Short mmCIF file of C-alpha atoms in Angstrom, two decimals:
data_model
loop_
_atom_site.label_atom_id
_atom_site.label_comp_id
_atom_site.label_asym_id
_atom_site.label_seq_id
_atom_site.Cartn_x
_atom_site.Cartn_y
_atom_site.Cartn_z
CA MET A 1427 -12.77 1.46 8.86
CA LEU A 1428 -10.97 -1.83 5.49
CA PRO A 1429 -12.62 -5.71 3.06
CA SER A 1430 -11.76 -8.93 -1.12
CA SER A 1431 -13.75 -8.16 2.14
CA GLN A 1432 -13.31 -4.60 3.34
CA PHE A 1433 -12.22 -6.00 6.62
CA ALA A 1434 -10.79 -9.34 5.51
CA ASN A 1435 -7.60 -8.34 7.23
CA THR A 1436 -4.14 -9.39 6.21
CA TYR A 1437 -3.36 -9.42 9.91
CA PRO A 1438 -5.19 -11.67 12.37
CA VAL A 1439 -7.49 -9.29 14.19
CA PRO A 1440 -10.51 -10.98 15.80
CA ARG A 1441 -13.90 -9.76 14.65
CA PRO A 1442 -14.86 -6.65 16.59
CA ALA A 1443 -17.81 -5.38 18.53
CA GLY A 1444 -16.52 -2.93 21.09
CA VAL A 1445 -17.11 0.71 21.77
CA LEU A 1446 -14.88 3.60 20.93
CA SER A 1447 -13.11 5.30 23.80
CA ALA A 1448 -10.11 7.56 24.21
CA THR A 1449 -8.94 5.61 27.23
CA PRO A 1450 -7.70 2.07 26.46
CA SER A 1451 -8.63 0.68 29.88
CA SER A 1452 -12.22 1.88 29.46
CA ARG A 1453 -12.84 0.23 26.11
CA PRO A 1454 -15.47 -2.42 26.72
CA ARG A 1455 -15.16 -5.79 25.01
CA VAL A 1456 -17.82 -8.26 23.97
CA GLY A 1457 -16.50 -11.82 24.02
CA SER A 1458 -13.26 -11.98 22.02
CA TYR A 1459 -14.03 -8.88 19.99
CA ALA A 1460 -11.55 -6.01 19.82
CA PRO A 1461 -12.54 -2.44 20.63
CA MET A 1462 -12.64 0.41 18.16
CA VAL A 1463 -9.64 2.61 18.86
CA GLY A 1464 -9.49 6.36 18.47
CA SER A 1465 -10.75 9.61 19.93
CA SER A 1466 -10.62 12.06 17.01
CA ALA A 1467 -13.61 14.30 16.39
CA THR A 1468 -14.18 12.80 12.93
CA LEU A 1469 -14.40 9.27 14.30
CA LEU A 1470 -16.55 10.30 17.26
CA VAL A 1471 -19.04 11.92 14.88
CA ALA A 1472 -19.19 8.77 12.75
CA LEU A 1473 -19.66 6.61 15.82
CA GLU A 1474 -22.40 8.80 17.22
CA GLN A 1475 -24.25 8.63 13.91
CA ALA A 1476 -23.91 4.85 13.98
CA ARG A 1477 -25.25 4.73 17.54
CA HIS A 1478 -28.33 6.68 16.48
CA ALA A 1479 -28.80 4.40 13.46
CA ALA A 1480 -28.65 1.34 15.71
CA ARG A 1481 -31.84 2.39 17.46
CA SER A 1482 -33.95 1.59 14.42
CA ASP A 1483 -34.32 -1.50 12.24
CA ALA A 1484 -33.85 0.48 9.01
CA ASP A 1485 -31.34 -0.85 6.52
CA ILE A 1486 -27.96 0.91 6.34
CA LEU A 1487 -25.59 1.69 3.48
CA LEU A 1488 -22.02 2.15 4.70
CA GLU A 1489 -19.67 3.70 2.13
CA ALA A 1490 -16.03 4.17 3.10
CA GLU A 1491 -12.52 3.55 1.82
CA SER A 1492 -10.92 0.14 2.00
CA GLY A 1493 -9.29 -0.60 5.32
CA THR A 1494 -11.20 1.97 7.40
CA GLY A 1495 -13.04 -0.64 9.49
CA LYS A 1496 -16.48 -1.01 7.96
CA GLU A 1497 -17.02 -4.43 9.50
CA LEU A 1498 -15.96 -3.01 12.88
CA LEU A 1499 -18.64 -0.35 12.56
CA ALA A 1500 -21.23 -2.93 11.48
CA HIS A 1501 -20.41 -4.96 14.59
CA PHE A 1502 -20.72 -1.83 16.69
CA ILE A 1503 -24.16 -1.07 15.25
CA HIS A 1504 -25.28 -4.64 15.92
CA GLN A 1505 -24.06 -4.54 19.53
CA GLU A 1506 -25.74 -1.18 20.14
CA SER A 1507 -29.05 -2.40 18.73
CA ALA A 1508 -31.89 -4.40 20.24
CA ARG A 1509 -30.64 -7.34 18.16
CA ALA A 1510 -27.32 -7.64 20.04
CA ALA A 1511 -28.20 -11.05 21.52
CA LYS A 1512 -29.03 -12.45 18.08
CA PRO A 1513 -26.61 -13.54 15.31
CA PHE A 1514 -24.33 -11.23 13.39
CA ILE A 1515 -23.64 -12.79 9.99
CA ALA A 1516 -21.35 -11.36 7.31
CA ILE A 1517 -20.80 -12.33 3.69
CA ASN A 1518 -18.42 -10.85 1.15
CA CYS A 1519 -20.31 -10.57 -2.13
CA ALA A 1520 -17.03 -10.32 -4.07
CA ALA A 1521 -15.39 -13.38 -2.50
CA VAL A 1522 -18.05 -15.96 -3.40
CA PRO A 1523 -18.18 -17.20 -7.03
CA GLU A 1524 -21.20 -15.86 -8.86
CA HIS A 1525 -22.72 -19.31 -9.46
CA LEU A 1526 -22.60 -20.05 -5.71
CA LEU A 1527 -23.61 -16.69 -4.29
CA GLU A 1528 -27.37 -17.19 -4.57
CA ALA A 1529 -27.18 -20.44 -2.58
CA GLU A 1530 -24.93 -18.77 -0.01
CA LEU A 1531 -27.41 -15.93 0.46
CA PHE A 1532 -30.71 -17.81 0.30
CA GLY A 1533 -29.80 -21.46 0.88
CA HIS A 1534 -31.05 -24.52 -0.99
CA VAL A 1535 -33.04 -27.69 -0.42
CA ARG A 1536 -31.80 -31.21 -0.92
CA GLY A 1537 -31.59 -32.12 -4.60
CA ALA A 1538 -31.80 -28.51 -5.79
CA PHE A 1539 -28.75 -29.10 -8.00
CA THR A 1540 -26.09 -31.72 -8.59
CA GLY A 1541 -24.22 -32.31 -5.38
CA ALA A 1542 -26.91 -30.85 -3.11
CA LEU A 1543 -27.08 -33.92 -0.86
CA ALA A 1544 -28.65 -32.02 2.04
CA SER A 1545 -30.57 -28.82 2.66
CA HIS A 1546 -28.48 -25.76 3.44
CA SER A 1547 -29.45 -22.56 5.24
CA GLY A 1548 -28.31 -19.35 3.60
CA LYS A 1549 -26.93 -16.25 5.28
CA PHE A 1550 -30.34 -14.54 5.45
CA GLU A 1551 -31.80 -17.48 7.34
CA LEU A 1552 -28.78 -17.78 9.63
CA ALA A 1553 -29.09 -14.08 10.51
CA HIS A 1554 -32.78 -14.40 11.49
CA GLY A 1555 -33.49 -12.03 14.38
CA GLY A 1556 -30.10 -10.40 14.03
CA THR A 1557 -27.98 -8.46 11.55
CA LEU A 1558 -26.67 -9.40 8.11
CA LEU A 1559 -23.67 -7.56 6.69
CA LEU A 1560 -23.51 -7.63 2.88
CA ASP A 1561 -19.92 -6.59 2.29
CA GLU A 1562 -18.74 -5.37 -1.13
CA ILE A 1563 -22.38 -4.92 -2.17
CA GLY A 1564 -21.25 -3.10 -5.32
CA GLU A 1565 -19.95 -6.44 -6.63
CA LEU A 1566 -23.35 -8.14 -6.43
CA PRO A 1567 -24.06 -9.70 -9.86
CA PRO A 1568 -26.87 -8.03 -11.87
CA ALA A 1569 -28.89 -11.27 -11.93
CA LEU A 1570 -29.09 -11.31 -8.11
CA GLN A 1571 -29.92 -7.64 -7.62
CA PRO A 1572 -33.71 -7.98 -8.26
CA LYS A 1573 -33.81 -10.98 -5.92
CA LEU A 1574 -32.10 -9.03 -3.16
CA LEU A 1575 -34.50 -6.13 -3.76
CA ARG A 1576 -37.47 -8.44 -3.23
CA VAL A 1577 -36.02 -9.81 0.00
CA LEU A 1578 -35.45 -6.29 1.32
CA GLN A 1579 -39.01 -5.30 0.45
CA GLU A 1580 -40.87 -8.45 1.53
CA ARG A 1581 -38.46 -9.99 4.06
CA GLU A 1582 -39.02 -13.37 2.44
CA PHE A 1583 -37.16 -15.46 -0.13
CA TYR A 1584 -37.14 -18.86 -1.78
CA ARG A 1585 -34.38 -21.35 -1.15
CA LEU A 1586 -33.03 -22.82 -4.37
CA GLY A 1587 -35.31 -25.70 -5.32
CA ASP A 1588 -38.00 -24.76 -2.79
CA SER A 1589 -41.58 -23.87 -3.73
CA HIS A 1590 -42.42 -22.33 -0.36
CA PRO A 1591 -41.10 -18.92 0.78
CA THR A 1592 -39.07 -18.48 3.94
CA ARG A 1593 -39.73 -15.38 6.03
CA VAL A 1594 -36.98 -13.73 8.02
CA ASP A 1595 -36.57 -10.84 10.43
CA VAL A 1596 -33.18 -9.38 9.55
CA ARG A 1597 -31.53 -5.98 9.76
CA VAL A 1598 -29.34 -5.50 6.65
CA ILE A 1599 -26.14 -3.44 6.56
CA ALA A 1600 -24.56 -3.13 3.11
CA SER A 1601 -21.00 -1.86 2.84
CA THR A 1602 -18.82 -0.84 -0.08
CA ASN A 1603 -15.65 1.05 -0.91
CA GLN A 1604 -17.22 2.24 -4.16
CA SER A 1605 -19.78 4.92 -4.91
CA LEU A 1606 -23.04 3.10 -5.51
CA GLN A 1607 -24.46 6.24 -7.12
CA GLY A 1608 -21.60 6.08 -9.58
CA LEU A 1609 -22.37 2.41 -10.30
CA VAL A 1610 -26.01 3.34 -10.85
CA ARG A 1611 -24.99 5.98 -13.41
CA GLU A 1612 -22.80 3.39 -15.15
CA GLY A 1613 -25.71 0.95 -15.31
CA ARG A 1614 -23.95 -1.61 -13.08
CA PHE A 1615 -26.26 -1.30 -10.09
CA ARG A 1616 -30.05 -1.04 -9.95
CA GLN A 1617 -31.32 2.36 -8.93
CA ASP A 1618 -34.31 0.93 -7.02
CA LEU A 1619 -31.98 -1.37 -5.06
CA TYR A 1620 -29.70 1.56 -4.27
CA TYR A 1621 -32.60 3.55 -2.82
CA ARG A 1622 -33.81 0.52 -0.87
CA LEU A 1623 -30.39 0.04 0.73
CA ASN A 1624 -29.69 3.71 1.30
CA VAL A 1625 -32.28 4.25 4.03
CA ILE A 1626 -29.60 5.33 6.51
CA PRO A 1627 -26.33 6.36 4.81
CA LEU A 1628 -23.21 6.15 6.98
CA SER A 1629 -19.49 6.60 6.35
CA LEU A 1630 -16.16 6.27 8.12
CA PRO A 1631 -13.32 8.81 7.83
CA PRO A 1632 -10.05 7.69 6.24
CA LEU A 1633 -7.12 7.44 8.62
CA ARG A 1634 -5.48 10.56 7.17
CA GLU A 1635 -8.43 12.59 8.50
CA ARG A 1636 -8.32 11.16 12.01
CA GLY A 1637 -5.51 13.26 13.51
CA ASP A 1638 -3.78 11.72 16.52
CA ASP A 1639 -5.72 8.46 16.14
CA VAL A 1640 -2.71 7.33 14.09
CA ILE A 1641 -0.53 7.30 17.20
CA GLU A 1642 -3.23 5.81 19.42
CA LEU A 1643 -3.82 3.01 16.92
CA ALA A 1644 -0.07 2.45 16.54
CA GLU A 1645 0.30 2.02 20.31
CA TYR A 1646 -2.64 -0.38 20.36
CA PHE A 1647 -1.21 -2.55 17.56
CA ALA A 1648 2.32 -2.41 18.97
CA ALA A 1649 1.09 -3.77 22.31
CA ARG A 1650 -0.96 -6.40 20.57
CA PHE A 1651 1.75 -7.66 18.25
CA ALA A 1652 4.46 -7.58 20.94
CA ALA A 1653 2.41 -9.71 23.38
CA PRO A 1654 3.16 -11.52 25.59
CA GLN A 1655 6.21 -9.26 25.87
CA PRO A 1656 5.80 -5.67 27.14
CA PRO A 1657 4.89 -3.17 24.39
CA PRO A 1658 7.95 -1.49 22.83
CA ALA A 1659 8.47 2.26 23.07
CA MET A 1660 8.22 4.33 19.90
CA SER A 1661 10.88 6.92 19.11
CA GLU A 1662 9.92 10.49 18.24
CA ARG A 1663 11.23 9.97 14.70
CA PHE A 1664 9.02 6.91 14.39
CA ARG A 1665 5.96 8.83 15.61
CA ALA A 1666 6.68 11.71 13.22
CA ALA A 1667 6.98 9.28 10.30
CA LEU A 1668 3.61 7.77 11.19
CA CYS A 1669 2.00 11.20 11.29
CA CYS A 1670 3.46 12.24 7.95
CA HIS A 1671 2.42 9.15 5.99
CA TYR A 1672 -0.70 9.39 3.80
CA TRP A 1673 -2.00 5.89 4.73
CA PRO A 1674 -3.83 5.02 1.49
CA GLY A 1675 -4.57 1.59 2.98
CA ASN A 1676 -5.95 3.16 6.17
CA VAL A 1677 -6.04 1.18 9.43
CA ARG A 1678 -5.24 -2.11 7.71
CA GLU A 1679 -2.04 -0.63 6.27
CA LEU A 1680 -1.09 0.86 9.64
CA ALA A 1681 -1.61 -2.47 11.40
CA ASN A 1682 0.63 -4.26 8.93
CA ALA A 1683 3.28 -1.52 9.22
CA ILE A 1684 3.31 -1.74 13.01
CA ARG A 1685 3.45 -5.53 12.96
CA ARG A 1686 6.46 -5.32 10.64
CA ALA A 1687 8.13 -2.64 12.77
CA VAL A 1688 7.64 -4.68 15.96
CA ALA A 1689 9.20 -7.70 14.29
CA LEU A 1690 12.16 -5.78 12.82
CA ARG A 1691 12.98 -3.49 15.74
CA GLU A 1692 16.36 -3.59 17.44
CA GLY A 1693 16.11 -3.41 21.20
CA ASP A 1694 13.15 -2.19 23.22
CA GLU A 1695 12.36 0.85 21.06
CA ILE A 1696 10.90 1.04 17.57
CA ASP A 1697 12.77 3.51 15.39
CA VAL A 1698 11.90 4.81 11.95
CA ASP A 1699 14.31 2.35 10.28
CA ALA A 1700 11.95 -0.51 11.17
CA LEU A 1701 8.93 1.16 9.56
CA ARG A 1702 9.78 0.71 5.86
CA LEU A 1703 6.77 2.46 4.42
CA GLY A 1704 6.17 2.56 0.69
CA ALA A 1705 6.40 5.73 -1.33
CA PRO A 1706 3.44 8.12 -1.01
CA PRO A 1707 1.04 8.27 -3.94
CA ALA A 1708 2.16 10.45 -6.82
CA LEU A 1709 0.26 13.72 -6.96
CA GLY A 1710 -0.27 16.02 -9.94
CA PRO A 1711 0.13 19.79 -9.84
CA ALA A 1712 -1.97 21.37 -7.15
CA PRO A 1713 -5.06 23.06 -8.68
CA TRP A 1714 -4.39 26.27 -6.78
CA LEU A 1715 -0.90 26.67 -8.29
CA LYS A 1716 -1.16 29.06 -11.23
CA PRO A 1717 0.88 31.86 -12.78
CA GLY A 1718 0.45 35.16 -11.03
CA LEU A 1719 -0.12 33.68 -7.58
CA SER A 1720 1.93 35.59 -5.01
CA LEU A 1721 4.24 33.77 -2.61
CA ARG A 1722 2.07 34.91 0.28
CA GLU A 1723 -1.08 33.52 -1.37
CA ALA A 1724 0.70 30.25 -2.17
CA GLU A 1725 1.95 29.96 1.42
CA LYS A 1726 -1.54 30.52 2.81
CA ALA A 1727 -3.09 27.99 0.41
CA LEU A 1728 -0.44 25.40 1.27
CA LEU A 1729 -0.96 25.93 4.97
CA GLU A 1730 -4.74 25.58 4.59
CA ILE A 1731 -4.64 22.32 2.62
CA THR A 1732 -2.02 20.87 4.99
CA LEU A 1733 -4.16 21.67 8.04
CA GLU A 1734 -7.15 20.16 6.25
CA ALA A 1735 -5.17 17.00 5.39
CA THR A 1736 -4.12 16.60 9.03
CA ALA A 1737 -7.62 17.31 10.40
CA GLY A 1738 -6.29 20.50 12.01
CA ASN A 1739 -3.44 18.76 13.85
CA ARG A 1740 -0.72 21.43 14.00
CA THR A 1741 2.03 19.05 15.08
CA ARG A 1742 1.43 16.83 12.06
CA ALA A 1743 1.12 19.87 9.78
CA ALA A 1744 4.49 21.14 11.01
CA ALA A 1745 6.08 17.74 10.33
CA LEU A 1746 4.64 17.63 6.81
CA LEU A 1747 5.77 21.19 6.05
CA GLY A 1748 9.23 20.66 7.54
CA VAL A 1749 8.93 23.58 9.97
CA SER A 1750 8.56 23.99 13.70
CA LEU A 1751 5.24 23.96 15.52
CA ARG A 1752 5.88 27.60 16.50
CA THR A 1753 6.21 28.53 12.81
CA VAL A 1754 2.86 26.91 12.03
CA ARG A 1755 1.21 28.81 14.89
CA ASN A 1756 2.74 32.10 13.75
CA LYS A 1757 1.70 31.54 10.13
CA ILE A 1758 -1.88 30.74 11.19
CA ARG A 1759 -2.04 34.11 12.94
CA GLU A 1760 -0.23 35.89 10.11
CA HIS A 1761 -2.68 34.64 7.46
CA GLY A 1762 -5.76 35.15 9.61
CA LEU A 1763 -6.74 31.50 9.67
CA PRO A 1764 -9.11 30.23 12.37
CA PRO A 1765 -7.10 29.94 15.59
CA ARG A 1766 -8.29 26.42 16.36
CA ARG A 1767 -9.62 23.74 14.02
CA MET A 1768 -10.90 20.21 14.31
CA LEU A 1769 -8.45 17.99 16.17
#
């Protein structure tokens, strides 16, 4: 899932293009790219949708929270597509100054402006035959939005200073951590451009909805950041703390937390003291809390929203509620909740 670029990581993770697998040894790699890690149902669904999308050349709009791994998924789509042998090019629309972004996207010819001493190929031209990731597409300046719309429709553009169009064959993936529909309603994003990008809508689940992927990812990062030394063990208290945290920064936050814990650990085991997580986000009164609600109704509602927040993971729900796993199982039966949910 996320990056700023959604995936402009604050930790040095090489750009990815692997396949998701529950078994670390079976995760294929492409060059120096890292695999996607996780085996939760929510992630598997997202990955399967991405695999189907990769079969076509239709443009994709990927909306997901920051730090979830949107660039990872874009790499995955590229590697699963018929364009895998061609370039994968990414540009962060928010990271390039507005007055330079057009030249970065479409290129320029020599003499197009002061300082243009040589012709320059833009990202669209560099991605010819392959895939172009337009990250943070919601930050695209209004003046460039009609130009991007024309490129998406015609697959041709003009370099700055050029009088002849350049044609390209490019598959475009646009990603954002914002709601483009919301930006359209606010008048900050063109509606016709939104519809042109949103041919295949995809998303990635936040880490808090990925169940035991938290532990699997933690083990992956611990091994990576401890190398070349053997990966440290993780205490049960440490694992419980990982499961209970909300992870507003998603996988990026988890990676930084594990890197810090590996560096600060004492001995061969990581304990909770090395984690040093920030305070969870402040929450207002729960909407279901109201006068007249019985204790039994409140207990059932709390159990339901906790199971939903942990993607049905009973062990994590028990840790969050401060009760035993047996108590959670008994309460599920007592309140007539479905015996088994998404894991």
